[in-house]
Short mmCIF file of C-alpha atoms in Angstrom, two decimals:
data_model
loop_
_atom_site.label_atom_id
_atom_site.label_comp_id
_atom_site.label_asym_id
_atom_site.label_seq_id
_atom_site.Cartn_x
_atom_site.Cartn_y
_atom_site.Cartn_z
CA UNK A 16 182.58 -12.82 66.04
CA UNK A 17 181.24 -14.01 69.26
CA UNK A 18 179.92 -11.22 71.56
CA UNK A 19 178.99 -11.42 75.09
CA UNK A 20 175.60 -9.40 75.60
CA UNK A 21 173.00 -8.90 78.25
CA UNK A 22 169.82 -9.99 76.32
CA UNK A 23 166.53 -8.87 77.49
CA UNK A 24 163.96 -11.91 77.72
CA UNK A 25 160.66 -10.22 75.87
CA UNK A 26 158.67 -13.52 75.86
CA UNK A 27 158.70 -16.85 77.73
CA UNK A 28 156.45 -20.04 76.71
CA UNK A 29 156.30 -23.13 78.46
CA UNK A 30 155.65 -25.61 75.60
CA UNK A 31 155.52 -28.80 77.67
CA UNK A 32 155.93 -29.51 81.49
CA UNK A 33 159.61 -29.41 81.06
CA UNK A 34 160.17 -27.60 77.80
CA UNK A 35 160.76 -23.89 77.41
CA UNK A 36 160.90 -21.38 74.69
CA UNK A 37 162.52 -18.13 75.37
CA UNK A 38 162.63 -15.11 73.04
CA UNK A 39 165.42 -12.44 73.80
CA UNK A 40 166.41 -9.14 72.17
CA UNK A 41 170.01 -10.12 70.85
CA UNK A 42 170.58 -8.15 67.62
CA UNK A 43 174.28 -8.33 67.89
CA UNK A 44 174.01 -12.31 68.01
CA UNK A 45 171.25 -12.53 65.30
CA UNK A 46 172.86 -10.49 62.61
CA UNK A 47 175.94 -12.85 62.57
CA UNK A 48 174.52 -16.39 63.41
CA UNK A 49 173.77 -18.98 61.02
CA UNK A 50 171.88 -22.32 61.09
CA UNK A 51 173.66 -24.59 63.46
CA UNK A 52 175.23 -22.05 65.53
CA UNK A 53 174.86 -22.31 69.32
CA UNK A 54 174.73 -19.60 72.42
CA UNK A 55 176.29 -20.22 75.99
CA UNK A 56 174.27 -19.03 78.76
CA UNK A 57 175.06 -17.94 82.43
CA UNK A 58 171.91 -18.87 84.06
CA UNK A 59 172.41 -16.56 87.06
CA UNK A 60 174.94 -14.08 88.56
CA UNK A 61 175.97 -16.07 91.42
CA UNK A 62 178.97 -18.24 91.50
CA UNK A 63 177.05 -21.50 91.29
CA UNK A 64 176.44 -22.86 89.01
CA UNK A 65 180.00 -21.82 87.73
CA UNK A 66 179.54 -23.21 83.97
CA UNK A 67 177.53 -21.62 81.38
CA UNK A 68 174.92 -23.93 79.53
CA UNK A 69 175.12 -24.53 75.76
CA UNK A 70 171.86 -24.36 74.03
CA UNK A 71 171.18 -24.34 70.22
CA UNK A 72 169.50 -21.45 68.44
CA UNK A 73 165.76 -22.51 67.39
CA UNK A 74 164.82 -19.22 65.53
CA UNK A 75 165.75 -16.00 64.45
CA UNK A 76 164.07 -12.69 63.41
CA UNK A 77 166.87 -10.99 61.96
CA UNK A 78 165.02 -7.55 61.08
CA UNK A 79 163.72 -7.49 64.64
CA UNK A 80 167.06 -8.51 66.28
CA UNK A 81 164.95 -11.28 68.13
CA UNK A 82 166.79 -14.45 68.84
CA UNK A 83 164.78 -17.84 70.08
CA UNK A 84 165.91 -21.03 72.06
CA UNK A 85 164.24 -23.95 73.53
CA UNK A 86 165.60 -25.99 76.21
CA UNK A 87 164.59 -29.00 78.58
CA UNK A 88 164.58 -28.60 82.32
CA UNK A 89 166.87 -31.28 83.40
CA UNK A 90 169.64 -30.36 85.81
CA UNK A 91 170.12 -27.51 88.31
CA UNK A 92 171.27 -24.87 85.57
CA UNK A 93 168.27 -25.41 83.15
CA UNK A 94 166.14 -25.33 86.59
CA UNK A 95 167.28 -22.22 87.40
CA UNK A 96 167.00 -20.77 83.74
CA UNK A 97 163.36 -21.81 83.60
CA UNK A 98 162.60 -19.32 86.61
CA UNK A 99 163.90 -16.36 84.71
CA UNK A 100 160.88 -13.84 83.93
CA UNK A 101 160.06 -11.57 81.14
CA UNK A 102 161.90 -8.13 81.53
CA UNK A 103 165.06 -9.78 83.08
CA UNK A 104 168.39 -9.79 81.24
CA UNK A 105 170.29 -12.92 80.42
CA UNK A 106 174.06 -13.12 79.93
CA UNK A 107 174.72 -14.82 76.62
CA UNK A 108 177.88 -15.40 74.63
CA UNK A 109 177.35 -16.24 70.75
CA UNK A 110 177.21 -17.07 68.03
CA UNK A 111 179.31 -19.90 68.69
CA UNK A 112 180.55 -22.84 66.54
CA UNK A 113 182.25 -22.36 63.32
CA UNK A 114 180.77 -25.53 61.61
CA UNK A 115 177.30 -24.74 60.50
CA UNK A 116 174.70 -26.10 57.95
CA UNK A 117 175.56 -25.24 54.35
CA UNK A 118 172.48 -23.63 52.68
CA UNK A 119 172.20 -24.44 49.07
CA UNK A 120 169.85 -25.59 46.31
CA UNK A 121 169.09 -29.36 46.47
CA UNK A 122 166.52 -31.23 44.40
CA UNK A 123 165.16 -33.17 47.24
CA UNK A 124 166.78 -32.73 50.87
CA UNK A 125 165.91 -34.71 53.96
CA UNK A 126 166.18 -32.97 57.46
CA UNK A 127 166.06 -35.57 60.24
CA UNK A 128 166.00 -34.98 64.08
CA UNK A 129 165.06 -37.03 67.46
CA UNK A 130 164.35 -35.51 70.75
CA UNK A 131 165.74 -32.17 71.81
CA UNK A 132 167.65 -32.49 68.40
CA UNK A 133 164.77 -31.15 66.71
CA UNK A 134 165.16 -27.78 68.01
CA UNK A 135 167.91 -26.35 65.71
CA UNK A 136 166.69 -27.91 62.68
CA UNK A 137 163.80 -25.56 62.58
CA UNK A 138 165.88 -22.23 61.68
CA UNK A 139 167.69 -24.72 59.13
CA UNK A 140 164.62 -25.67 57.42
CA UNK A 141 163.27 -22.06 57.25
CA UNK A 142 166.52 -20.80 55.67
CA UNK A 143 166.32 -23.47 52.99
CA UNK A 144 162.63 -22.78 52.44
CA UNK A 145 163.28 -19.13 51.95
CA UNK A 146 166.39 -19.09 50.13
CA UNK A 147 165.97 -22.24 47.91
CA UNK A 148 163.65 -24.08 45.72
CA UNK A 149 164.54 -27.34 47.43
CA UNK A 150 161.95 -29.77 48.19
CA UNK A 151 162.20 -30.27 51.86
CA UNK A 152 161.11 -33.42 53.60
CA UNK A 153 161.53 -33.43 57.57
CA UNK A 154 161.28 -36.49 59.60
CA UNK A 155 161.01 -35.84 63.47
CA UNK A 156 161.18 -38.69 66.09
CA UNK A 157 159.88 -38.49 69.55
CA UNK A 158 159.50 -41.06 72.59
CA UNK A 159 155.55 -40.64 72.78
CA UNK A 160 152.71 -38.41 72.09
CA UNK A 161 153.37 -36.23 75.27
CA UNK A 162 157.03 -35.48 73.78
CA UNK A 163 155.62 -34.20 70.35
CA UNK A 164 156.22 -30.35 69.99
CA UNK A 165 156.58 -27.83 67.12
CA UNK A 166 154.43 -29.85 64.84
CA UNK A 167 152.61 -26.85 63.20
CA UNK A 168 156.17 -24.84 63.16
CA UNK A 169 157.82 -27.50 61.08
CA UNK A 170 154.60 -27.95 58.81
CA UNK A 171 155.25 -24.31 57.42
CA UNK A 172 158.87 -24.86 56.60
CA UNK A 173 158.43 -28.25 54.66
CA UNK A 174 156.91 -29.79 51.90
CA UNK A 175 156.36 -33.20 53.57
CA UNK A 176 156.51 -33.49 57.51
CA UNK A 177 156.81 -37.10 58.88
CA UNK A 178 156.26 -37.65 62.76
CA UNK A 179 157.07 -40.84 64.44
CA UNK A 180 156.88 -41.93 68.15
CA UNK A 181 158.82 -45.05 69.50
CA UNK A 182 155.57 -46.36 70.89
CA UNK A 183 152.97 -45.26 67.99
CA UNK A 184 151.10 -43.06 70.26
CA UNK A 185 151.20 -40.37 67.71
CA UNK A 186 152.13 -40.33 64.04
CA UNK A 187 153.95 -43.29 62.72
CA UNK A 188 155.07 -46.04 65.20
CA UNK A 189 158.89 -46.66 65.05
CA UNK A 190 161.92 -44.63 64.34
CA UNK A 191 162.16 -41.42 62.04
CA UNK A 192 164.93 -42.94 60.11
CA UNK A 193 162.73 -45.84 58.89
CA UNK A 194 160.41 -43.35 57.07
CA UNK A 195 163.58 -41.76 55.61
CA UNK A 196 164.59 -45.17 54.38
CA UNK A 197 161.51 -45.61 52.56
CA UNK A 198 161.62 -42.24 50.76
CA UNK A 199 165.14 -43.19 49.78
CA UNK A 200 163.78 -46.08 47.79
CA UNK A 201 160.96 -43.93 46.22
CA UNK A 202 162.88 -40.80 45.35
CA UNK A 203 166.39 -39.21 44.64
CA UNK A 204 167.63 -37.49 47.91
CA UNK A 205 170.48 -35.10 47.21
CA UNK A 206 171.46 -34.46 50.93
CA UNK A 207 170.57 -35.57 54.56
CA UNK A 208 170.78 -32.96 57.43
CA UNK A 209 170.63 -34.31 60.97
CA UNK A 210 170.70 -33.60 64.59
CA UNK A 211 169.76 -35.77 67.38
CA UNK A 212 171.22 -38.42 69.70
CA UNK A 213 174.22 -40.35 69.00
CA UNK A 214 172.70 -43.95 68.08
CA UNK A 215 170.34 -41.91 65.65
CA UNK A 216 173.32 -40.14 63.99
CA UNK A 217 175.41 -43.16 63.75
CA UNK A 218 172.42 -44.87 61.85
CA UNK A 219 171.79 -41.93 59.54
CA UNK A 220 175.54 -41.63 58.65
CA UNK A 221 175.42 -45.52 57.65
CA UNK A 222 172.50 -45.07 55.49
CA UNK A 223 174.05 -42.13 53.81
CA UNK A 224 177.13 -44.11 53.33
CA UNK A 225 175.17 -47.07 51.83
CA UNK A 226 173.30 -44.99 49.39
CA UNK A 227 176.10 -42.36 48.46
CA UNK A 228 174.19 -39.27 49.86
CA UNK A 229 175.83 -36.36 51.20
CA UNK A 230 175.15 -35.91 54.89
CA UNK A 231 175.89 -33.19 57.26
CA UNK A 232 175.31 -33.85 61.55
CA UNK A 233 174.92 -31.64 64.22
CA UNK A 234 176.62 -33.06 67.25
CA UNK A 235 175.12 -32.88 70.94
CA UNK A 236 178.20 -33.12 73.09
CA UNK A 237 178.70 -31.84 76.60
CA UNK A 238 180.45 -28.50 76.60
CA UNK A 239 181.85 -26.98 79.70
CA UNK A 240 183.08 -23.77 77.95
CA UNK A 241 181.63 -23.79 74.61
CA UNK A 242 184.95 -21.86 73.37
CA UNK A 243 187.66 -24.48 73.01
CA UNK A 244 189.46 -24.04 76.26
CA UNK A 245 188.24 -26.89 78.26
CA UNK A 246 188.66 -29.61 75.53
CA UNK A 247 185.95 -31.63 76.76
CA UNK A 248 183.93 -32.01 73.69
CA UNK A 249 186.43 -33.94 71.62
CA UNK A 250 185.14 -36.46 68.80
CA UNK A 251 187.45 -38.75 66.67
CA UNK A 252 188.06 -37.93 63.09
CA UNK A 253 187.40 -40.69 60.70
CA UNK A 254 190.83 -40.31 59.32
CA UNK A 255 192.42 -41.10 62.68
CA UNK A 256 194.51 -44.26 63.16
CA UNK A 257 194.75 -46.30 66.26
CA UNK A 258 198.50 -45.39 66.54
CA UNK A 259 197.76 -41.63 66.17
CA UNK A 260 194.21 -40.61 66.85
CA UNK A 261 192.98 -37.10 65.77
CA UNK A 262 190.30 -35.30 67.40
CA UNK A 263 188.08 -32.20 66.82
CA UNK A 264 186.36 -30.15 69.22
CA UNK A 265 182.64 -29.89 68.60
CA UNK A 266 182.42 -26.27 70.03
CA UNK A 267 185.06 -24.87 67.72
CA UNK A 268 185.16 -27.13 64.57
CA UNK A 269 181.44 -27.79 64.82
CA UNK A 270 178.83 -28.60 65.91
CA UNK A 271 177.87 -29.57 62.15
CA UNK A 272 180.38 -31.56 60.51
CA UNK A 273 180.31 -33.77 57.31
CA UNK A 274 179.09 -37.10 58.75
CA UNK A 275 181.79 -39.05 56.90
CA UNK A 276 184.56 -36.98 58.79
CA UNK A 277 183.51 -38.11 62.20
CA UNK A 278 184.37 -41.50 63.78
CA UNK A 279 181.10 -42.31 65.90
#
């Protein structure tokens, strides 16, 4: 059950010029949250900006009640949020989303992310590592060397970490899915778990379909409310017809879906 709390900011890190990691004391959220859940943040007490900002959960320390989230400073909301200081309280609603990543035993599971979509995959990989004996392959795609973050963190929760950059300035040149394709040829992959930009997720779904591999995707949609009230984060289901389209709302039914149930 979601709760609305004022969470104390206990640690603030600037990972890159425009990327921040916040650690907050939020035991009420942490004890309920699962990999794939997200939170909604009111960036300040004033009327503007009016809407909360949806942000994925990066990491949880359940025994200590600590929740960590990472965000990129892009618009006015995240600019205001980035100015918050240690000791201040942040208005947070969570955990949100009913669709979360399934944690179960796999022989070989592949986790793939791109851009800011890599952030919620850490908690997922950490849970798989601690709760199962699955062999975990992780594929992270970035635009260039300057965008690469969390490499050491993901190394600790994977058996094999693959990093690609579009321009080849770090890791392997190309896209993360290219390395995933190669590994599928060489080993049996039970499941693919993904989060990232829509073109990447579309390609991952097609690859999983061709290879008959289970696939879960976490969708990144603009969420004005995060509670299912505004209906702004609708995605079409694959069982929809042209005559009678059917939609789910990412904030309520997701953000994690069976990839084959979504019409990208």
